[in-house]
CSV table of C-alpha atoms in Angstrom, one decimal:
chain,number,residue,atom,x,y,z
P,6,UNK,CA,144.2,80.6,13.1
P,7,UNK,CA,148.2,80.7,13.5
P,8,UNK,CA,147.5,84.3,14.7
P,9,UNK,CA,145.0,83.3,17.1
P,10,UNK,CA,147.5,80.9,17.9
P,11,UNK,CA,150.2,83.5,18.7
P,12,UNK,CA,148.1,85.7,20.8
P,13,UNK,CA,147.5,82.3,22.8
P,14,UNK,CA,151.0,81.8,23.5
P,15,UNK,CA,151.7,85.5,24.1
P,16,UNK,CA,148.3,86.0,26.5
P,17,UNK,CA,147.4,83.0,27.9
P,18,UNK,CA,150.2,80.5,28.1
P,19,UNK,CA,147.9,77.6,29.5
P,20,UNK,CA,145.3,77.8,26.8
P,21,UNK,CA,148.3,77.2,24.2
P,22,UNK,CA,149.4,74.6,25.7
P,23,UNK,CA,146.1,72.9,25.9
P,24,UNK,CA,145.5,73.6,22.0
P,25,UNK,CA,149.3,72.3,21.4
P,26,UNK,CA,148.9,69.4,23.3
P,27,UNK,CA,145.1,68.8,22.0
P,28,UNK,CA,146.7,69.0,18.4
P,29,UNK,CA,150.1,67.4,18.6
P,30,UNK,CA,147.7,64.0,20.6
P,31,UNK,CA,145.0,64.1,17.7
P,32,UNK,CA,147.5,63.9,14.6
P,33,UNK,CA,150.2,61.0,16.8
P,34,UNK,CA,146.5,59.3,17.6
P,35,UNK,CA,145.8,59.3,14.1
P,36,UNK,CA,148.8,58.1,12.3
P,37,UNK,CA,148.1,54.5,12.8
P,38,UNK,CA,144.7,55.2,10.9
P,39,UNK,CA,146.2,57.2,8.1
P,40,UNK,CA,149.4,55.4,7.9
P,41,UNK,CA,148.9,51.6,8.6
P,42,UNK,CA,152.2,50.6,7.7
P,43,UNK,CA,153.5,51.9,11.0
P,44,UNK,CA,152.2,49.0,12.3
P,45,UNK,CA,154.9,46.8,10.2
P,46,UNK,CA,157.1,48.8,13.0
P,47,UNK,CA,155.9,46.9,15.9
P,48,UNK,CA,157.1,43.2,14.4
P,49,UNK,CA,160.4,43.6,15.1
P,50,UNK,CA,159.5,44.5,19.1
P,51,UNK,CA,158.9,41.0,20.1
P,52,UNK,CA,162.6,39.3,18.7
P,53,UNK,CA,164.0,42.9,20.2
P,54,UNK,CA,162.6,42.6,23.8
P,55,UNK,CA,163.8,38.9,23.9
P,56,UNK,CA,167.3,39.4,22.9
P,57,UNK,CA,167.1,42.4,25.7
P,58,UNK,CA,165.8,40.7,28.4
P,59,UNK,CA,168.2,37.4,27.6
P,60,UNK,CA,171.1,39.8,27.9
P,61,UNK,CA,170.1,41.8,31.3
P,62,UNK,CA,172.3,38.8,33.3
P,63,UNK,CA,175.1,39.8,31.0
P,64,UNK,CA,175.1,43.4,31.0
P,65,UNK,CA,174.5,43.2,34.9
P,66,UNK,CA,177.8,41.6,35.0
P,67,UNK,CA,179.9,43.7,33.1
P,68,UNK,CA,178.3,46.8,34.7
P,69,UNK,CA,179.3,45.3,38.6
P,70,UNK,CA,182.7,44.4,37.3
P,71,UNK,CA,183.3,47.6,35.3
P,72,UNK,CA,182.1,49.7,38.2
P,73,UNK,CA,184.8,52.1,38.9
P,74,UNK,CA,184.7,52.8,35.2
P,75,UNK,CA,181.1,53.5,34.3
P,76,UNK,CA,180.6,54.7,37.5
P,77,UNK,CA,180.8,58.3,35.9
P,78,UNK,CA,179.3,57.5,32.3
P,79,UNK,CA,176.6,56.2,34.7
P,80,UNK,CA,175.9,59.6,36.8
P,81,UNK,CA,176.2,61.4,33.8
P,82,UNK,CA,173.5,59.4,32.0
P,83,UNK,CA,171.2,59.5,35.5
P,84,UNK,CA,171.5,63.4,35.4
P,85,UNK,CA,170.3,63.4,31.6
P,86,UNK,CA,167.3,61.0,32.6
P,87,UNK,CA,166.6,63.3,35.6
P,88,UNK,CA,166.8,66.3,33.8
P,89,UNK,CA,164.5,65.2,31.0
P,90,UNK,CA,162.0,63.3,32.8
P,91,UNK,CA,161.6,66.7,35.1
P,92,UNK,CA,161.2,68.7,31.8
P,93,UNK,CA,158.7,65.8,30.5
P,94,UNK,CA,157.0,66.1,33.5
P,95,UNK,CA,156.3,69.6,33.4
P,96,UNK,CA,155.2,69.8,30.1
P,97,UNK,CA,152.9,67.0,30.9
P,98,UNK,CA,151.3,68.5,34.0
P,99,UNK,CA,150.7,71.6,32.4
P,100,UNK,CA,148.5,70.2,29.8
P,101,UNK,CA,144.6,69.8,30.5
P,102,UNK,CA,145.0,65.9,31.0
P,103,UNK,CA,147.9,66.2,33.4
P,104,UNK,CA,146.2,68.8,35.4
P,105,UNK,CA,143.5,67.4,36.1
P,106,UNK,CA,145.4,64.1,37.4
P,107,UNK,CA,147.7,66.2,39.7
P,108,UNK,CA,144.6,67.9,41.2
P,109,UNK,CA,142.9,64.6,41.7
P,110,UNK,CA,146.4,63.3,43.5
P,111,UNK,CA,147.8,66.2,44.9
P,112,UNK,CA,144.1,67.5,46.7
P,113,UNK,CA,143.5,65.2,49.4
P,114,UNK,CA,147.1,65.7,50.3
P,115,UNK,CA,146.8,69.4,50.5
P,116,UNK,CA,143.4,69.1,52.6
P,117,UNK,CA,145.3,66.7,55.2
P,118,UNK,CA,147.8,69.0,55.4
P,119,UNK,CA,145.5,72.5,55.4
P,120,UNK,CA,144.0,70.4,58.5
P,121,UNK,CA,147.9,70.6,60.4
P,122,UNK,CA,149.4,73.6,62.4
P,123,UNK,CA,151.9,73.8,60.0
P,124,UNK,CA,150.0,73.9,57.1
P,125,UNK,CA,147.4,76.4,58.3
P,126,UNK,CA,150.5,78.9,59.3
P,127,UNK,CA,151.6,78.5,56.0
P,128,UNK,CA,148.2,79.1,54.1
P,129,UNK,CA,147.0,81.6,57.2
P,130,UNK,CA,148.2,84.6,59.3
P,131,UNK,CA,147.6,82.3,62.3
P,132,UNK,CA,151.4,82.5,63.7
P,133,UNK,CA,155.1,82.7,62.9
P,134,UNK,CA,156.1,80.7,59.4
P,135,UNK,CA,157.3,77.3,60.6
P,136,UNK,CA,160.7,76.5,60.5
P,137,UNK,CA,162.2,73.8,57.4
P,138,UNK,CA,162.0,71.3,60.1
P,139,UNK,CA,158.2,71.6,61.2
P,140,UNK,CA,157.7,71.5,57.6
P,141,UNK,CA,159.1,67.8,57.2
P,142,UNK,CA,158.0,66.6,60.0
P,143,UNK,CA,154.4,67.4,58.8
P,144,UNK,CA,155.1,65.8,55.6
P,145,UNK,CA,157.5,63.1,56.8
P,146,UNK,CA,155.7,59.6,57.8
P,147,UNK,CA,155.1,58.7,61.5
P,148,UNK,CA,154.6,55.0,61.4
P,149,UNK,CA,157.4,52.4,62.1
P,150,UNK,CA,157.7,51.1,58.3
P,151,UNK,CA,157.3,54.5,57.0
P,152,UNK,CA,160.1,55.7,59.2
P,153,UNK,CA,162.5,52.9,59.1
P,154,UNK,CA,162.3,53.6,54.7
P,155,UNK,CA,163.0,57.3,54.8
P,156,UNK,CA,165.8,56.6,57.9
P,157,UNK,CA,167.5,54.0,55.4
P,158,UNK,CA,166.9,56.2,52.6
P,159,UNK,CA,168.9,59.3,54.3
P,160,UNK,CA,171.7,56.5,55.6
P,161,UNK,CA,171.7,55.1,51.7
P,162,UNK,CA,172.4,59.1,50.8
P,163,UNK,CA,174.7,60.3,53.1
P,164,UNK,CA,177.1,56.7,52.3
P,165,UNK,CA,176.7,57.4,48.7
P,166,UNK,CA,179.6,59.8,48.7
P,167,UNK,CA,182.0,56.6,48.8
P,168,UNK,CA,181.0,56.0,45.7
P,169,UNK,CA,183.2,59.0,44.1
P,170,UNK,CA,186.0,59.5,47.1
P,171,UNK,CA,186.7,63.1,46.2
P,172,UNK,CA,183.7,64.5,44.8
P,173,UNK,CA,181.4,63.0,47.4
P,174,UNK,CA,183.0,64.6,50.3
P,175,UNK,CA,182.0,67.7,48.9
P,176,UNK,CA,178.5,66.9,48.6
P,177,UNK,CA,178.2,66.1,52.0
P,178,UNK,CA,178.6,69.5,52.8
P,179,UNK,CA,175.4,70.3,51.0
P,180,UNK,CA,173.9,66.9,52.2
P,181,UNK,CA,174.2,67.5,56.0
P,182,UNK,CA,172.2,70.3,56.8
P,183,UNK,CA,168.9,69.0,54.8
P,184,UNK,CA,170.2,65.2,56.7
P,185,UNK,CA,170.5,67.3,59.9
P,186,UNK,CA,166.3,68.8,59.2
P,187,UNK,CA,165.0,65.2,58.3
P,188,UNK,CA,166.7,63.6,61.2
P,189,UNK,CA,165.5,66.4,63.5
P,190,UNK,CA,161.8,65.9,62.1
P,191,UNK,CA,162.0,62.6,62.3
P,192,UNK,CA,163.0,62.1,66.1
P,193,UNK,CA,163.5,64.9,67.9
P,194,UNK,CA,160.5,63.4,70.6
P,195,UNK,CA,163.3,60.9,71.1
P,196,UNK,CA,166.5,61.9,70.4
P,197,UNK,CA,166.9,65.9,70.4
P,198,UNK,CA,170.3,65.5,70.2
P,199,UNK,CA,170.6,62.9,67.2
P,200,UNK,CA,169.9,66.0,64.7
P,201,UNK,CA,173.5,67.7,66.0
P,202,UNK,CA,174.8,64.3,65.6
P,203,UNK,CA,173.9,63.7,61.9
P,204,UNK,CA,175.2,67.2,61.1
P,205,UNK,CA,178.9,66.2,62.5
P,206,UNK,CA,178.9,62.5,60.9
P,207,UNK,CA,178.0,64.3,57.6
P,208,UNK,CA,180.8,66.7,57.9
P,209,UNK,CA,183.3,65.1,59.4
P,210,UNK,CA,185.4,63.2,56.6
P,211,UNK,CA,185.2,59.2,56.7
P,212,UNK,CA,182.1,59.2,59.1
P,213,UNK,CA,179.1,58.6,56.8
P,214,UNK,CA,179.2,55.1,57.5
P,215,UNK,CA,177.5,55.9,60.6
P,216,UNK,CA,174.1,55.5,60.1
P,217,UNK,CA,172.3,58.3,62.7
P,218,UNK,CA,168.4,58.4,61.2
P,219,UNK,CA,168.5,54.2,61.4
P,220,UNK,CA,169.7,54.9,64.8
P,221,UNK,CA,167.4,57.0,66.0
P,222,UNK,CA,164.3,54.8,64.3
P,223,UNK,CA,165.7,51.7,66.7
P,224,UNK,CA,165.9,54.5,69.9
P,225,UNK,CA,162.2,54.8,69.4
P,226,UNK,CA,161.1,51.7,68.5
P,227,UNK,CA,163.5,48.5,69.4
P,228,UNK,CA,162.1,48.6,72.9
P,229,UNK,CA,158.8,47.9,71.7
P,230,UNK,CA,159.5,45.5,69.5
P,231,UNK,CA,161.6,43.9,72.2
P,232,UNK,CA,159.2,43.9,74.5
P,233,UNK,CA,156.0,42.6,72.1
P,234,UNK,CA,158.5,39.8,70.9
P,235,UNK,CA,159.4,38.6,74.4
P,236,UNK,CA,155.2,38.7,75.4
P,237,UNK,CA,155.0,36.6,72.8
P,238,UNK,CA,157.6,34.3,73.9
P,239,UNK,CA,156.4,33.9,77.0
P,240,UNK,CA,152.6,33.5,75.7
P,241,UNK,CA,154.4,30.8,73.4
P,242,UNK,CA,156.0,29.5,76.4
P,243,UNK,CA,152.7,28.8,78.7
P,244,UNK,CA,150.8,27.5,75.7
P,245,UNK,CA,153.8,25.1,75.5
P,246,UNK,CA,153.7,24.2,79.1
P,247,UNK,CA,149.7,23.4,79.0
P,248,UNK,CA,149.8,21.4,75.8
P,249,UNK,CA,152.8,19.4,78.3
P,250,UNK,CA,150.2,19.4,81.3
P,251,UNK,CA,147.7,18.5,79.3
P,252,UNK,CA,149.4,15.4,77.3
P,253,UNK,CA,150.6,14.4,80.6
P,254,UNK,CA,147.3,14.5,82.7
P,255,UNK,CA,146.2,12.0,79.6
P,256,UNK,CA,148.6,9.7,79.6
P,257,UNK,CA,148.1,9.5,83.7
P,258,UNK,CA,144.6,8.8,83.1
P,259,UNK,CA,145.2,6.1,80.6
P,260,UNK,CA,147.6,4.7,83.2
């Protein structure tokens, strides 16, 4: 068996994962039955999770005041969570169990985009290979709410580098290009220009405050919402005026 085992690994690096992964769940799925005093374990949980959640308030406070010093202990602890959870993740989605869940998300996705230009000159020798830019924009939303999120979540990114004055002016070099491709994807019907613009803001020192994807989003769809909101103002105008016609044609006819 552990040679069988080995030629798995060595051969066919799926199928030993799936008999790893079968394994490793069937013995931590038994222990409860073969060791039932590792339900004693779970007592203490309840008195545990109280104390935690009575001290969130607390440790809330001392992490906004202490800021500038667990700022790094912070980013430090957010990479380790990053990079583990990535690594969890892959192992997990190269098991049976978590590829079959990934085919059952990721498949209608891939069929809507198989059904887009730029997905079929990706898959197919239909055309040239589209740029990074026609790639986002055929993944990026085209709605008003999913637009405004991803603008304020490109502003929210390319501000973050006041966080760490030194260090974030040099990830702003490698944020503006990629801000520069989301903004373009994102509004260059409307703005063609705006894409040039979010390049420079990002590049230029002390300009990230400037926030060029929320800008574009109101370019394309303020006027709109200007517009709808003053119809309705004026629709709540000339109901208002016939309920006052109408109150006062009854009190005349009381009269």
């Amino acid at each position: 068996k552990r040679l069988l085992i080995l030629y798995h690994l060595h051969h066919h690096p799926i199928n030993a994962v799936d008999i790893i992964s079968d394994n490793t769940v069937g013995f931590v799925s038994d222990i409860p039955k073969n060791v039932p005093a590792v339900k004693l374990l779970l007592v203490p949980t309840v008195p545990l999770a109280t104390v935690a959640v009575a001290a969130l308030p607390i440790l809330g406070g001392v992490l906004i005041i202490g800021i500038p010093f667990f700022l790094p202990i912070l980013l430090i602890v957010l990479t380790l969570g990053l990079s583990l959870g990535a690594i969890g993740s892959s192992v997990y989605f190269s098991t049976r169990e978590g590829r079959t869940r990934i085919q059952h998300i990721a498949e209608p996705s891939y069929q809507t985009f198989l059904m887009t230009k730029t997905g079929q000159r990706i898959v197919y020798d239909v055309g040239p290979r589209p740029s990074p830019q026609s790639l986002a924009h055929a993944v990026l939303p085209s709605d008003m709410i999913g637009k405004l999120i991803v603008s304020l979540v490109i502003d929210a990114i390319g501000s973050a580098s006041y966080l760490i004055p030194l260090a974030g002016e040099g990830f702003d070099l490698t944020w503006a290009p990629v801000s520069m491709i989301l903004v373009g994807a994102l509004y260059d019907d409307v703005m063609p220009n705006l894409k040039y613009i979010a390049l420079i803001e990002e590049l230029l020192p002390f300009t990230d405050f400037i926030p060029s994807a929320t800008l574009g989003w109101l370019k394309e769809f303020a006027p709109s919402i200007i517009d709808e909101a003053r119809g309705r103002m004026g629709d709540a105008k000339r109901v208002g005026r016939r309920e006052r016609d109408a109150l006062a044609n009854l009190h005349l006819s009381r009269q």
